[in-house]
Amino acid sequence: MVELKTDTSIDAMYEAGQVVGRALTAVHKAADVGVSLLELDEVAREVLREADATSPFLGYRPSFAPTPFPAVICASVNDAIVHGIPTGYRLRDGDLVSIDCGAQLGGWAGDSAISFVVGTPRPADLRLIETAERALAAGIEAAVVGNRIGDIAHAIGTVCREGGYGIPDGFGGHGIGRRMHEDPPVPNEGRPRRGMPLRHGMALAIEPMLIGSGKDGYHEAPDGWTLKTNDGSRAAHVEHTVAITDSGPRILTAR
């Protein structure tokens, strides 16, 4: 069941989304060669503490997970697509890093992700990230009253495929509100004019995930959480929480 949010509730979700935006900005600023993923997680924790917000990631355990998630960010490096667990790994020059973060504030959730390169970037990585951001922008542009979920999926998938990138099947965006994951699912590829109609008051986390080689294959790492590309190619992941409104899409996690 999809809960339609009131305008007041959307404003409250915006406050949660701004905490997420501040956390991601702080993590990006702190990320440098030699900094560990655990240190980046602590940066995000401090932002949440200062805002009196909690993490919907910390302790989260969906049906597929062998253990509760132990951190407030997902930190996915190079061939890790999503759900990377922060460890003592220290960032190296040229690493492609994807950071996913959420916040719970006043009973409402926000969820967002960024990808960036630490140190000297490879041109191919910059193109991968730029395409992921364009795919996200296209998905958000399609998130208007009168369209359907399939229009968002089609917009994202078109940008990804035209760029020559792979899309991990079975993983994509989702509804969001009082909980981080709600209905409806928001695929990253699909047919236009199909799926649930978009209505004022819906809130969606739209999140393209791209695989650099153009192949779609991925596997689960031994930690039971991290998804990695099968061929070792690099991946990028970007995300915003967006409210569907009669006046157009409202990005609640804008930084």
mmCIF file of C-alpha atoms in Angstrom:
data_model
loop_
_atom_site.group_PDB
_atom_site.id
_atom_site.type_symbol
_atom_site.label_atom_id
_atom_site.label_comp_id
_atom_site.label_asym_id
_atom_site.label_seq_id
_atom_site.Cartn_x
_atom_site.Cartn_y
_atom_site.Cartn_z
ATOM 1 C CA MET A 1 0.000 0.000 0.000
ATOM 2 C CA VAL A 2 1.264 3.478 -0.922
ATOM 3 C CA GLU A 3 0.778 6.251 1.618
ATOM 4 C CA LEU A 4 0.110 9.672 0.123
ATOM 5 C CA LYS A 5 1.825 12.325 2.206
ATOM 6 C CA THR A 6 0.259 15.643 3.127
ATOM 7 C CA ASP A 7 2.081 18.846 2.257
ATOM 8 C CA THR A 8 2.988 19.188 5.937
ATOM 9 C CA SER A 9 4.446 15.691 5.943
ATOM 10 C CA ILE A 10 6.463 16.464 2.812
ATOM 11 C CA ASP A 11 7.893 19.517 4.586
ATOM 12 C CA ALA A 12 8.887 17.260 7.495
ATOM 13 C CA MET A 13 10.501 14.812 5.064
ATOM 14 C CA TYR A 14 12.444 17.738 3.631
ATOM 15 C CA GLU A 15 13.947 18.371 7.079
ATOM 16 C CA ALA A 16 15.072 14.733 7.276
ATOM 17 C CA GLY A 17 16.406 14.979 3.741
ATOM 18 C CA GLN A 18 18.478 18.024 4.592
ATOM 19 C CA VAL A 19 20.201 16.090 7.373
ATOM 20 C CA VAL A 20 21.100 13.426 4.797
ATOM 21 C CA GLY A 21 22.384 16.104 2.437
ATOM 22 C CA ARG A 22 24.609 17.587 5.140
ATOM 23 C CA ALA A 23 25.956 14.155 6.043
ATOM 24 C CA LEU A 24 26.851 13.351 2.441
ATOM 25 C CA THR A 25 28.475 16.748 1.958
ATOM 26 C CA ALA A 26 30.565 16.241 5.101
ATOM 27 C CA VAL A 27 31.599 12.727 4.069
ATOM 28 C CA HIS A 28 32.572 13.889 0.578
ATOM 29 C CA LYS A 29 34.652 16.702 2.059
ATOM 30 C CA ALA A 30 36.389 14.312 4.462
ATOM 31 C CA ALA A 31 37.138 11.652 1.851
ATOM 32 C CA ASP A 32 40.793 11.739 0.870
ATOM 33 C CA VAL A 33 43.678 9.411 0.169
ATOM 34 C CA GLY A 34 44.512 7.570 3.392
ATOM 35 C CA VAL A 35 41.146 8.129 5.090
ATOM 36 C CA SER A 36 39.381 4.939 6.147
ATOM 37 C CA LEU A 37 35.783 4.044 5.391
ATOM 38 C CA LEU A 38 35.156 3.715 9.133
ATOM 39 C CA GLU A 39 36.340 7.294 9.586
ATOM 40 C CA LEU A 40 33.845 8.421 6.932
ATOM 41 C CA ASP A 41 31.094 6.563 8.775
ATOM 42 C CA GLU A 42 32.005 8.462 11.952
ATOM 43 C CA VAL A 43 31.743 11.758 10.053
ATOM 44 C CA ALA A 44 28.181 10.893 9.065
ATOM 45 C CA ARG A 45 27.334 9.747 12.601
ATOM 46 C CA GLU A 46 28.406 13.119 13.960
ATOM 47 C CA VAL A 47 26.124 14.971 11.538
ATOM 48 C CA LEU A 48 23.199 12.771 12.602
ATOM 49 C CA ARG A 49 23.990 13.349 16.291
ATOM 50 C CA GLU A 50 24.122 17.118 15.823
ATOM 51 C CA ALA A 51 20.690 17.031 14.169
ATOM 52 C CA ASP A 52 19.171 14.704 16.809
ATOM 53 C CA ALA A 53 18.453 12.316 13.945
ATOM 54 C CA THR A 54 18.812 8.546 13.864
ATOM 55 C CA SER A 55 20.000 6.216 11.123
ATOM 56 C CA PRO A 56 17.572 3.898 9.308
ATOM 57 C CA PHE A 57 20.653 1.991 8.069
ATOM 58 C CA LEU A 58 22.133 1.125 11.464
ATOM 59 C CA GLY A 59 20.787 -2.247 12.581
ATOM 60 C CA TYR A 60 18.681 -2.692 9.447
ATOM 61 C CA ARG A 61 18.249 -6.336 8.532
ATOM 62 C CA PRO A 62 16.129 -7.232 5.491
ATOM 63 C CA SER A 63 15.317 -10.847 4.693
ATOM 64 C CA PHE A 64 18.422 -11.375 2.522
ATOM 65 C CA ALA A 65 20.905 -10.108 5.110
ATOM 66 C CA PRO A 66 22.835 -12.522 7.350
ATOM 67 C CA THR A 67 23.485 -9.813 9.951
ATOM 68 C CA PRO A 68 22.131 -6.356 10.845
ATOM 69 C CA PHE A 69 23.858 -3.543 8.982
ATOM 70 C CA PRO A 70 26.578 -2.145 11.285
ATOM 71 C CA ALA A 71 26.958 1.436 10.026
ATOM 72 C CA VAL A 72 25.098 4.648 9.135
ATOM 73 C CA ILE A 73 26.491 4.803 5.594
ATOM 74 C CA CYS A 74 26.973 2.300 2.822
ATOM 75 C CA ALA A 75 30.482 2.794 1.419
ATOM 76 C CA SER A 76 30.987 1.030 -1.923
ATOM 77 C CA VAL A 77 34.420 1.305 -3.559
ATOM 78 C CA ASN A 78 35.397 0.623 -7.191
ATOM 79 C CA ASP A 79 33.718 -2.679 -8.210
ATOM 80 C CA ALA A 80 31.228 -2.541 -5.319
ATOM 81 C CA ILE A 81 27.863 -1.362 -6.634
ATOM 82 C CA VAL A 82 25.840 -0.812 -3.437
ATOM 83 C CA HIS A 83 25.510 -1.864 0.221
ATOM 84 C CA GLY A 84 29.233 -1.772 0.995
ATOM 85 C CA ILE A 85 29.987 -2.100 4.713
ATOM 86 C CA PRO A 86 32.479 0.504 6.013
ATOM 87 C CA THR A 87 35.720 -1.150 7.082
ATOM 88 C CA GLY A 88 39.248 -0.087 7.938
ATOM 89 C CA TYR A 89 40.083 0.086 4.216
ATOM 90 C CA ARG A 90 41.958 3.319 3.539
ATOM 91 C CA LEU A 91 41.138 5.170 0.349
ATOM 92 C CA ARG A 92 43.701 5.138 -2.423
ATOM 93 C CA ASP A 93 44.401 7.583 -5.210
ATOM 94 C CA GLY A 94 41.849 7.097 -7.978
ATOM 95 C CA ASP A 95 39.281 5.123 -5.968
ATOM 96 C CA LEU A 96 35.691 5.506 -7.146
ATOM 97 C CA VAL A 97 33.519 5.793 -4.037
ATOM 98 C CA SER A 98 29.743 5.593 -3.684
ATOM 99 C CA ILE A 99 28.248 6.726 -0.359
ATOM 100 C CA ASP A 100 24.613 6.026 0.537
ATOM 101 C CA CYS A 101 23.153 7.595 3.676
ATOM 102 C CA GLY A 102 19.794 7.899 5.386
ATOM 103 C CA ALA A 103 18.310 9.827 8.295
ATOM 104 C CA GLN A 104 15.199 9.490 10.419
ATOM 105 C CA LEU A 105 13.943 12.754 11.915
ATOM 106 C CA GLY A 106 10.552 13.531 13.450
ATOM 107 C CA GLY A 107 9.196 10.178 12.325
ATOM 108 C CA TRP A 108 10.158 10.646 8.660
ATOM 109 C CA ALA A 109 13.007 9.238 6.570
ATOM 110 C CA GLY A 110 15.365 10.624 3.949
ATOM 111 C CA ASP A 111 17.701 8.622 1.695
ATOM 112 C CA SER A 112 20.333 9.770 -0.796
ATOM 113 C CA ALA A 113 23.602 8.684 -2.414
ATOM 114 C CA ILE A 114 26.566 10.233 -4.207
ATOM 115 C CA SER A 115 29.519 8.909 -6.214
ATOM 116 C CA PHE A 116 32.899 10.609 -6.552
ATOM 117 C CA VAL A 117 36.581 9.910 -7.169
ATOM 118 C CA VAL A 118 39.286 10.371 -4.539
ATOM 119 C CA GLY A 119 42.507 11.893 -5.810
ATOM 120 C CA THR A 120 43.361 11.630 -9.514
ATOM 121 C CA PRO A 121 40.303 10.529 -11.520
ATOM 122 C CA ARG A 122 40.214 8.247 -14.519
ATOM 123 C CA PRO A 123 38.290 9.849 -17.413
ATOM 124 C CA ALA A 124 36.163 6.698 -17.685
ATOM 125 C CA ASP A 125 35.123 7.042 -14.040
ATOM 126 C CA LEU A 126 34.143 10.671 -14.482
ATOM 127 C CA ARG A 127 32.009 9.726 -17.479
ATOM 128 C CA LEU A 128 30.388 6.909 -15.516
ATOM 129 C CA ILE A 129 29.481 9.231 -12.640
ATOM 130 C CA GLU A 130 28.273 11.976 -14.976
ATOM 131 C CA THR A 131 26.014 9.500 -16.761
ATOM 132 C CA ALA A 132 24.635 8.248 -13.444
ATOM 133 C CA GLU A 133 23.808 11.831 -12.468
ATOM 134 C CA ARG A 134 22.123 12.449 -15.828
ATOM 135 C CA ALA A 135 20.094 9.268 -15.376
ATOM 136 C CA LEU A 136 18.998 10.471 -11.945
ATOM 137 C CA ALA A 137 18.041 13.871 -13.371
ATOM 138 C CA ALA A 138 16.040 12.179 -16.141
ATOM 139 C CA GLY A 139 14.228 9.993 -13.615
ATOM 140 C CA ILE A 140 13.370 13.005 -11.479
ATOM 141 C CA GLU A 141 12.151 14.942 -14.523
ATOM 142 C CA ALA A 142 9.742 12.073 -15.279
ATOM 143 C CA ALA A 143 8.439 12.040 -11.685
ATOM 144 C CA VAL A 144 5.366 14.162 -12.358
ATOM 145 C CA VAL A 145 1.671 13.776 -11.696
ATOM 146 C CA GLY A 146 0.051 11.966 -14.633
ATOM 147 C CA ASN A 147 3.092 9.856 -15.436
ATOM 148 C CA ARG A 148 3.637 6.313 -14.169
ATOM 149 C CA ILE A 149 6.434 4.460 -12.419
ATOM 150 C CA GLY A 150 7.407 2.985 -15.789
ATOM 151 C CA ASP A 151 8.098 6.477 -17.116
ATOM 152 C CA ILE A 152 10.697 7.023 -14.392
ATOM 153 C CA ALA A 153 12.229 3.591 -15.038
ATOM 154 C CA HIS A 154 12.297 4.171 -18.795
ATOM 155 C CA ALA A 155 13.937 7.580 -18.426
ATOM 156 C CA ILE A 156 16.692 6.187 -16.199
ATOM 157 C CA GLY A 157 17.263 3.093 -18.295
ATOM 158 C CA THR A 158 17.458 5.024 -21.547
ATOM 159 C CA VAL A 159 20.271 7.249 -20.286
ATOM 160 C CA CYS A 160 22.158 4.267 -18.835
ATOM 161 C CA ARG A 161 21.897 2.076 -21.932
ATOM 162 C CA GLU A 162 22.668 4.884 -24.366
ATOM 163 C CA GLY A 163 25.818 5.505 -22.333
ATOM 164 C CA GLY A 164 26.809 1.868 -22.774
ATOM 165 C CA TYR A 165 26.431 0.910 -19.115
ATOM 166 C CA GLY A 166 25.032 -2.110 -17.327
ATOM 167 C CA ILE A 167 22.138 -2.071 -14.861
ATOM 168 C CA PRO A 168 21.997 -4.613 -11.990
ATOM 169 C CA ASP A 169 18.672 -6.380 -12.300
ATOM 170 C CA GLY A 170 16.408 -6.496 -9.268
ATOM 171 C CA PHE A 171 17.816 -3.431 -7.539
ATOM 172 C CA GLY A 172 16.458 0.085 -7.841
ATOM 173 C CA GLY A 173 14.537 2.787 -6.028
ATOM 174 C CA HIS A 174 11.589 2.590 -3.679
ATOM 175 C CA GLY A 175 8.859 4.437 -1.900
ATOM 176 C CA ILE A 176 9.876 6.231 1.278
ATOM 177 C CA GLY A 177 8.131 7.961 4.147
ATOM 178 C CA ARG A 178 7.756 6.864 7.733
ATOM 179 C CA ARG A 179 10.081 4.004 6.838
ATOM 180 C CA MET A 180 13.101 3.995 4.579
ATOM 181 C CA HIS A 181 11.695 1.305 2.297
ATOM 182 C CA GLU A 182 8.036 1.480 1.335
ATOM 183 C CA ASP A 183 5.962 0.696 -1.737
ATOM 184 C CA PRO A 184 6.179 1.144 -4.652
ATOM 185 C CA PRO A 185 9.421 -0.269 -6.097
ATOM 186 C CA VAL A 186 11.028 2.036 -8.685
ATOM 187 C CA PRO A 187 13.037 -0.002 -11.244
ATOM 188 C CA ASN A 188 15.971 1.469 -13.136
ATOM 189 C CA GLU A 189 14.717 0.124 -16.458
ATOM 190 C CA GLY A 190 11.216 -0.372 -17.802
ATOM 191 C CA ARG A 191 8.521 0.473 -20.306
ATOM 192 C CA PRO A 192 6.886 3.906 -20.395
ATOM 193 C CA ARG A 193 3.213 4.352 -19.497
ATOM 194 C CA ARG A 194 3.277 1.183 -17.391
ATOM 195 C CA GLY A 195 2.990 0.675 -13.658
ATOM 196 C CA MET A 196 1.434 2.694 -10.868
ATOM 197 C CA PRO A 197 0.195 6.212 -11.705
ATOM 198 C CA LEU A 198 2.086 9.019 -9.976
ATOM 199 C CA ARG A 199 -0.032 11.145 -7.635
ATOM 200 C CA HIS A 200 0.489 14.234 -5.529
ATOM 201 C CA GLY A 201 1.838 13.161 -2.149
ATOM 202 C CA MET A 202 3.875 10.153 -3.269
ATOM 203 C CA ALA A 203 7.496 10.120 -2.104
ATOM 204 C CA LEU A 204 10.113 8.085 -3.938
ATOM 205 C CA ALA A 205 13.805 7.349 -3.547
ATOM 206 C CA ILE A 206 15.089 7.328 -7.132
ATOM 207 C CA GLU A 207 18.506 5.681 -7.446
ATOM 208 C CA PRO A 208 20.295 4.708 -10.658
ATOM 209 C CA MET A 209 23.069 2.113 -10.340
ATOM 210 C CA LEU A 210 25.440 1.778 -13.300
ATOM 211 C CA ILE A 211 28.063 -0.846 -14.153
ATOM 212 C CA GLY A 212 30.972 0.496 -16.168
ATOM 213 C CA SER A 213 31.557 -2.474 -18.477
ATOM 214 C CA GLY A 214 28.033 -2.452 -19.901
ATOM 215 C CA LYS A 215 27.336 -5.908 -18.491
ATOM 216 C CA ASP A 216 24.584 -6.465 -15.937
ATOM 217 C CA GLY A 217 26.103 -9.295 -13.904
ATOM 218 C CA TYR A 218 26.784 -8.933 -10.200
ATOM 219 C CA HIS A 219 27.271 -11.121 -7.151
ATOM 220 C CA GLU A 220 27.025 -10.891 -3.407
ATOM 221 C CA ALA A 221 30.276 -10.542 -1.481
ATOM 222 C CA PRO A 222 31.061 -12.889 1.421
ATOM 223 C CA ASP A 223 29.821 -10.267 3.923
ATOM 224 C CA GLY A 224 26.284 -10.974 2.678
ATOM 225 C CA TRP A 225 25.640 -7.286 1.975
ATOM 226 C CA THR A 226 27.944 -5.820 -0.664
ATOM 227 C CA LEU A 227 26.959 -6.290 -4.313
ATOM 228 C CA LYS A 228 29.960 -6.407 -6.650
ATOM 229 C CA THR A 229 30.308 -6.476 -10.416
ATOM 230 C CA ASN A 230 31.074 -9.929 -11.842
ATOM 231 C CA ASP A 231 33.810 -8.677 -14.139
ATOM 232 C CA GLY A 232 35.548 -6.336 -11.700
ATOM 233 C CA SER A 233 34.453 -3.229 -13.577
ATOM 234 C CA ARG A 234 33.631 -0.088 -11.643
ATOM 235 C CA ALA A 235 30.176 1.047 -10.627
ATOM 236 C CA ALA A 236 28.410 4.264 -9.646
ATOM 237 C CA HIS A 237 25.296 4.883 -7.543
ATOM 238 C CA VAL A 238 23.421 8.162 -7.058
ATOM 239 C CA GLU A 239 20.093 8.834 -5.360
ATOM 240 C CA HIS A 240 17.627 11.498 -4.228
ATOM 241 C CA THR A 241 14.422 11.374 -2.217
ATOM 242 C CA VAL A 242 11.753 13.099 -4.311
ATOM 243 C CA ALA A 243 8.172 14.121 -3.564
ATOM 244 C CA ILE A 244 5.595 14.035 -6.360
ATOM 245 C CA THR A 245 3.594 17.260 -6.231
ATOM 246 C CA ASP A 246 1.077 19.023 -8.421
ATOM 247 C CA SER A 247 3.695 21.715 -9.058
ATOM 248 C CA GLY A 248 6.378 19.226 -10.115
ATOM 249 C CA PRO A 249 8.979 16.998 -8.463
ATOM 250 C CA ARG A 250 10.444 18.321 -5.210
ATOM 251 C CA ILE A 251 13.921 17.051 -4.322
ATOM 252 C CA LEU A 252 13.901 16.548 -0.559
ATOM 253 C CA THR A 253 17.594 15.615 -0.252
ATOM 254 C CA ALA A 254 18.976 18.455 -2.387
ATOM 255 C CA ARG A 255 22.479 19.437 -1.277
#
